[in-house]
Amino acid sequence: NDEKKGKKEFYTDQDIPGLGKNYLKEESRLRAIDTYSFCLKNYALAGLKRELSLRIDAGADTSLEALLEGDIGSPRWEHERGVLTGEGLGSDIVKDLEEYVRIQEEIAGSVQASKEKDDARGARIISDYPSAHPPASEDGFVVQTWKEFEVLEKEVAAIISALKNT
């Protein structure tokens, strides 16, 4: 019955060229779509942040109209702007910037969770694993990821403040 509505339990190469002899379950397909959308939003919102920073530094117009409908300025921003609006963003700059911070925090949290998972698995398999590997909270890559997130969070707060003062 779901297949008649366009939903399938699984997909094959006949449904999705390139799968070959593999198959794809509907649950995995939907998860992949969500992940792709998440990455597109991150890309577009990073572009919004960069474009706003450039415009603020140059004393240029940062209004919603100027950003979304005005002079493009660069092919990169033209593409990012198209993705931004295509993903249903761009109607509230402050909310979009806050969403960018949320996404970046989720990414940083995922980095730490992945290392924590490695730590747990490593300790189960190798008895002295903890003595040779720092815990996730002290891992250089995890620490650096959180430091970069904190810098980004401050940069976005400064952009929001500048926008509110114009």
PDB file of C-alpha atoms in Angstrom:
ATOM      1  CA  ASN A   1       0.000   0.000   0.000  1.00  0.00           C
ATOM      2  CA  ASP A   2       2.857   2.406   0.822  1.00  0.00           C
ATOM      3  CA  GLU A   3       4.473   1.582  -2.522  1.00  0.00           C
ATOM      4  CA  LYS A   4       1.383   2.954  -4.262  1.00  0.00           C
ATOM      5  CA  LYS A   5       1.883   6.226  -2.366  1.00  0.00           C
ATOM      6  CA  GLY A   6       5.503   6.453  -3.526  1.00  0.00           C
ATOM      7  CA  LYS A   7       6.984   5.017  -0.337  1.00  0.00           C
ATOM      8  CA  LYS A   8       8.886   1.765  -0.484  1.00  0.00           C
ATOM      9  CA  GLU A   9      10.376  -0.510   2.135  1.00  0.00           C
ATOM     10  CA  PHE A  10      13.624  -0.644   0.175  1.00  0.00           C
ATOM     11  CA  TYR A  11      15.130   0.652  -3.056  1.00  0.00           C
ATOM     12  CA  THR A  12      17.279  -1.112  -5.653  1.00  0.00           C
ATOM     13  CA  ASP A  13      19.407  -0.030  -8.601  1.00  0.00           C
ATOM     14  CA  GLN A  14      16.203   0.173 -10.651  1.00  0.00           C
ATOM     15  CA  ASP A  15      14.942   2.897  -8.288  1.00  0.00           C
ATOM     16  CA  ILE A  16      18.241   4.652  -7.632  1.00  0.00           C
ATOM     17  CA  PRO A  17      20.837   4.273 -10.381  1.00  0.00           C
ATOM     18  CA  GLY A  18      24.270   3.550  -9.003  1.00  0.00           C
ATOM     19  CA  LEU A  19      23.226   1.293  -6.126  1.00  0.00           C
ATOM     20  CA  GLY A  20      24.400  -1.726  -8.077  1.00  0.00           C
ATOM     21  CA  LYS A  21      23.617  -4.990  -6.287  1.00  0.00           C
ATOM     22  CA  ASN A  22      23.003  -3.121  -3.038  1.00  0.00           C
ATOM     23  CA  TYR A  23      19.695  -1.970  -1.668  1.00  0.00           C
ATOM     24  CA  LEU A  24      18.668   1.002   0.427  1.00  0.00           C
ATOM     25  CA  LYS A  25      16.049   0.876   3.163  1.00  0.00           C
ATOM     26  CA  GLU A  26      13.531   3.709   3.418  1.00  0.00           C
ATOM     27  CA  GLU A  27      14.708   4.571   6.937  1.00  0.00           C
ATOM     28  CA  SER A  28      18.272   5.009   5.684  1.00  0.00           C
ATOM     29  CA  ARG A  29      17.118   7.032   2.689  1.00  0.00           C
ATOM     30  CA  LEU A  30      15.220   9.444   4.929  1.00  0.00           C
ATOM     31  CA  ARG A  31      18.171   9.717   7.322  1.00  0.00           C
ATOM     32  CA  ALA A  32      20.432  10.503   4.349  1.00  0.00           C
ATOM     33  CA  ILE A  33      18.063  13.231   3.172  1.00  0.00           C
ATOM     34  CA  ASP A  34      18.042  14.760   6.669  1.00  0.00           C
ATOM     35  CA  THR A  35      21.840  14.651   6.821  1.00  0.00           C
ATOM     36  CA  TYR A  36      22.177  16.219   3.387  1.00  0.00           C
ATOM     37  CA  SER A  37      19.743  18.985   4.335  1.00  0.00           C
ATOM     38  CA  PHE A  38      21.668  19.577   7.578  1.00  0.00           C
ATOM     39  CA  CYS A  39      24.910  19.951   5.601  1.00  0.00           C
ATOM     40  CA  LEU A  40      23.286  22.268   3.055  1.00  0.00           C
ATOM     41  CA  LYS A  41      21.968  24.498   5.832  1.00  0.00           C
ATOM     42  CA  ASN A  42      25.388  24.576   7.480  1.00  0.00           C
ATOM     43  CA  TYR A  43      27.006  25.548   4.164  1.00  0.00           C
ATOM     44  CA  ALA A  44      24.483  28.280   3.399  1.00  0.00           C
ATOM     45  CA  LEU A  45      24.504  29.693   6.930  1.00  0.00           C
ATOM     46  CA  ALA A  46      28.307  29.774   6.955  1.00  0.00           C
ATOM     47  CA  GLY A  47      28.056  31.814   3.762  1.00  0.00           C
ATOM     48  CA  LEU A  48      25.521  34.143   5.366  1.00  0.00           C
ATOM     49  CA  LYS A  49      27.841  34.712   8.316  1.00  0.00           C
ATOM     50  CA  ARG A  50      30.807  35.390   6.044  1.00  0.00           C
ATOM     51  CA  GLU A  51      28.823  37.727   3.785  1.00  0.00           C
ATOM     52  CA  LEU A  52      27.487  39.657   6.775  1.00  0.00           C
ATOM     53  CA  SER A  53      30.992  39.970   8.243  1.00  0.00           C
ATOM     54  CA  LEU A  54      32.309  41.327   4.936  1.00  0.00           C
ATOM     55  CA  ARG A  55      29.447  43.800   4.618  1.00  0.00           C
ATOM     56  CA  ILE A  56      29.737  44.974   8.217  1.00  0.00           C
ATOM     57  CA  ASP A  57      33.500  45.475   7.833  1.00  0.00           C
ATOM     58  CA  ALA A  58      32.927  47.414   4.599  1.00  0.00           C
ATOM     59  CA  GLY A  59      30.075  49.477   6.041  1.00  0.00           C
ATOM     60  CA  ALA A  60      27.773  48.056   3.353  1.00  0.00           C
ATOM     61  CA  ASP A  61      24.033  47.437   3.521  1.00  0.00           C
ATOM     62  CA  THR A  62      23.203  44.386   5.676  1.00  0.00           C
ATOM     63  CA  SER A  63      19.443  44.548   5.284  1.00  0.00           C
ATOM     64  CA  LEU A  64      17.570  41.393   4.395  1.00  0.00           C
ATOM     65  CA  GLU A  65      16.641  42.883   1.030  1.00  0.00           C
ATOM     66  CA  ALA A  66      20.258  43.760   0.200  1.00  0.00           C
ATOM     67  CA  LEU A  67      21.443  40.298   1.189  1.00  0.00           C
ATOM     68  CA  LEU A  68      18.811  38.282  -0.631  1.00  0.00           C
ATOM     69  CA  GLU A  69      17.810  40.461  -3.544  1.00  0.00           C
ATOM     70  CA  GLY A  70      20.551  43.050  -3.969  1.00  0.00           C
ATOM     71  CA  ASP A  71      23.872  43.056  -5.745  1.00  0.00           C
ATOM     72  CA  ILE A  72      25.427  39.641  -5.328  1.00  0.00           C
ATOM     73  CA  GLY A  73      29.064  40.619  -5.005  1.00  0.00           C
ATOM     74  CA  SER A  74      30.519  37.174  -5.610  1.00  0.00           C
ATOM     75  CA  PRO A  75      29.631  33.921  -7.384  1.00  0.00           C
ATOM     76  CA  ARG A  76      30.199  32.063  -4.127  1.00  0.00           C
ATOM     77  CA  TRP A  77      27.653  34.173  -2.251  1.00  0.00           C
ATOM     78  CA  GLU A  78      25.264  33.847  -5.202  1.00  0.00           C
ATOM     79  CA  HIS A  79      25.377  30.060  -4.796  1.00  0.00           C
ATOM     80  CA  GLU A  80      25.174  30.159  -0.987  1.00  0.00           C
ATOM     81  CA  ARG A  81      22.274  32.601  -1.166  1.00  0.00           C
ATOM     82  CA  GLY A  82      20.415  30.273  -3.533  1.00  0.00           C
ATOM     83  CA  VAL A  83      20.945  27.335  -1.177  1.00  0.00           C
ATOM     84  CA  LEU A  84      19.914  29.490   1.782  1.00  0.00           C
ATOM     85  CA  THR A  85      16.571  30.397   0.271  1.00  0.00           C
ATOM     86  CA  GLY A  86      16.149  26.907  -1.196  1.00  0.00           C
ATOM     87  CA  GLU A  87      16.413  25.460   2.296  1.00  0.00           C
ATOM     88  CA  GLY A  88      13.689  27.790   3.571  1.00  0.00           C
ATOM     89  CA  LEU A  89      16.076  30.126   5.360  1.00  0.00           C
ATOM     90  CA  GLY A  90      16.725  33.815   4.880  1.00  0.00           C
ATOM     91  CA  SER A  91      13.568  35.355   6.271  1.00  0.00           C
ATOM     92  CA  ASP A  92      15.101  36.295   9.643  1.00  0.00           C
ATOM     93  CA  ILE A  93      18.838  36.962   9.698  1.00  0.00           C
ATOM     94  CA  VAL A  94      19.199  36.805  13.482  1.00  0.00           C
ATOM     95  CA  LYS A  95      17.319  33.502  13.733  1.00  0.00           C
ATOM     96  CA  ASP A  96      19.396  32.138  10.867  1.00  0.00           C
ATOM     97  CA  LEU A  97      22.628  33.087  12.634  1.00  0.00           C
ATOM     98  CA  GLU A  98      21.357  31.515  15.848  1.00  0.00           C
ATOM     99  CA  GLU A  99      20.543  28.354  13.863  1.00  0.00           C
ATOM    100  CA  TYR A 100      24.097  28.384  12.487  1.00  0.00           C
ATOM    101  CA  VAL A 101      25.485  28.469  16.032  1.00  0.00           C
ATOM    102  CA  ARG A 102      23.149  25.605  17.006  1.00  0.00           C
ATOM    103  CA  ILE A 103      24.315  23.548  14.030  1.00  0.00           C
ATOM    104  CA  GLN A 104      27.961  24.209  14.815  1.00  0.00           C
ATOM    105  CA  GLU A 105      27.402  23.234  18.450  1.00  0.00           C
ATOM    106  CA  GLU A 106      25.738  20.016  17.294  1.00  0.00           C
ATOM    107  CA  ILE A 107      28.728  19.265  15.073  1.00  0.00           C
ATOM    108  CA  ALA A 108      31.178  19.916  17.928  1.00  0.00           C
ATOM    109  CA  GLY A 109      29.092  17.725  20.211  1.00  0.00           C
ATOM    110  CA  SER A 110      29.111  14.970  17.594  1.00  0.00           C
ATOM    111  CA  VAL A 111      32.897  15.151  17.374  1.00  0.00           C
ATOM    112  CA  GLN A 112      33.148  14.712  21.137  1.00  0.00           C
ATOM    113  CA  ALA A 113      30.526  11.941  21.223  1.00  0.00           C
ATOM    114  CA  SER A 114      32.401  10.068  18.503  1.00  0.00           C
ATOM    115  CA  LYS A 115      35.634  10.213  20.503  1.00  0.00           C
ATOM    116  CA  GLU A 116      33.776   9.136  23.654  1.00  0.00           C
ATOM    117  CA  LYS A 117      32.397   6.168  21.728  1.00  0.00           C
ATOM    118  CA  ASP A 118      35.937   5.304  20.582  1.00  0.00           C
ATOM    119  CA  ASP A 119      37.147   5.591  24.181  1.00  0.00           C
ATOM    120  CA  ALA A 120      34.465   3.187  25.429  1.00  0.00           C
ATOM    121  CA  ARG A 121      35.108   0.685  22.648  1.00  0.00           C
ATOM    122  CA  GLY A 122      38.876   0.938  23.041  1.00  0.00           C
ATOM    123  CA  ALA A 123      38.659   0.314  26.795  1.00  0.00           C
ATOM    124  CA  ARG A 124      36.506  -2.774  26.194  1.00  0.00           C
ATOM    125  CA  ILE A 125      38.968  -4.214  23.689  1.00  0.00           C
ATOM    126  CA  ILE A 126      42.364  -3.081  25.006  1.00  0.00           C
ATOM    127  CA  SER A 127      42.942  -3.246  28.753  1.00  0.00           C
ATOM    128  CA  ASP A 128      45.402  -0.330  28.927  1.00  0.00           C
ATOM    129  CA  TYR A 129      43.647   1.825  26.316  1.00  0.00           C
ATOM    130  CA  PRO A 130      42.966   4.702  28.754  1.00  0.00           C
ATOM    131  CA  SER A 131      46.640   4.925  29.706  1.00  0.00           C
ATOM    132  CA  ALA A 132      47.644   5.457  26.061  1.00  0.00           C
ATOM    133  CA  HIS A 133      44.740   7.665  24.910  1.00  0.00           C
ATOM    134  CA  PRO A 134      43.479  10.855  26.533  1.00  0.00           C
ATOM    135  CA  PRO A 135      39.756  10.948  27.280  1.00  0.00           C
ATOM    136  CA  ALA A 136      37.558  12.812  24.802  1.00  0.00           C
ATOM    137  CA  SER A 137      37.410  15.894  27.027  1.00  0.00           C
ATOM    138  CA  GLU A 138      41.223  16.197  26.798  1.00  0.00           C
ATOM    139  CA  ASP A 139      41.725  15.011  23.213  1.00  0.00           C
ATOM    140  CA  GLY A 140      43.495  17.679  21.146  1.00  0.00           C
ATOM    141  CA  PHE A 141      41.098  17.498  18.232  1.00  0.00           C
ATOM    142  CA  VAL A 142      38.019  17.638  20.472  1.00  0.00           C
ATOM    143  CA  VAL A 143      39.446  20.530  22.495  1.00  0.00           C
ATOM    144  CA  GLN A 144      40.313  22.419  19.290  1.00  0.00           C
ATOM    145  CA  THR A 145      36.834  21.810  17.889  1.00  0.00           C
ATOM    146  CA  TRP A 146      35.235  23.324  20.996  1.00  0.00           C
ATOM    147  CA  LYS A 147      37.658  26.284  20.934  1.00  0.00           C
ATOM    148  CA  GLU A 148      36.721  26.980  17.313  1.00  0.00           C
ATOM    149  CA  PHE A 149      33.048  26.746  18.234  1.00  0.00           C
ATOM    150  CA  GLU A 150      33.549  29.296  21.038  1.00  0.00           C
ATOM    151  CA  VAL A 151      35.256  31.696  18.616  1.00  0.00           C
ATOM    152  CA  LEU A 152      32.427  31.271  16.122  1.00  0.00           C
ATOM    153  CA  GLU A 153      29.837  31.821  18.840  1.00  0.00           C
ATOM    154  CA  LYS A 154      31.511  35.137  19.778  1.00  0.00           C
ATOM    155  CA  GLU A 155      31.789  36.192  16.134  1.00  0.00           C
ATOM    156  CA  VAL A 156      28.101  35.534  15.556  1.00  0.00           C
ATOM    157  CA  ALA A 157      27.172  37.407  18.742  1.00  0.00           C
ATOM    158  CA  ALA A 158      29.198  40.392  17.472  1.00  0.00           C
ATOM    159  CA  ILE A 159      27.444  40.239  14.077  1.00  0.00           C
ATOM    160  CA  ILE A 160      24.034  40.106  15.739  1.00  0.00           C
ATOM    161  CA  SER A 161      24.976  43.050  17.946  1.00  0.00           C
ATOM    162  CA  ALA A 162      26.154  45.042  14.914  1.00  0.00           C
ATOM    163  CA  LEU A 163      22.934  44.243  13.069  1.00  0.00           C
ATOM    164  CA  LYS A 164      20.814  45.407  15.984  1.00  0.00           C
ATOM    165  CA  ASN A 165      22.786  48.674  16.166  1.00  0.00           C
ATOM    166  CA  THR A 166      22.149  49.585  12.518  1.00  0.00           C
TER     167      THR A 166
END
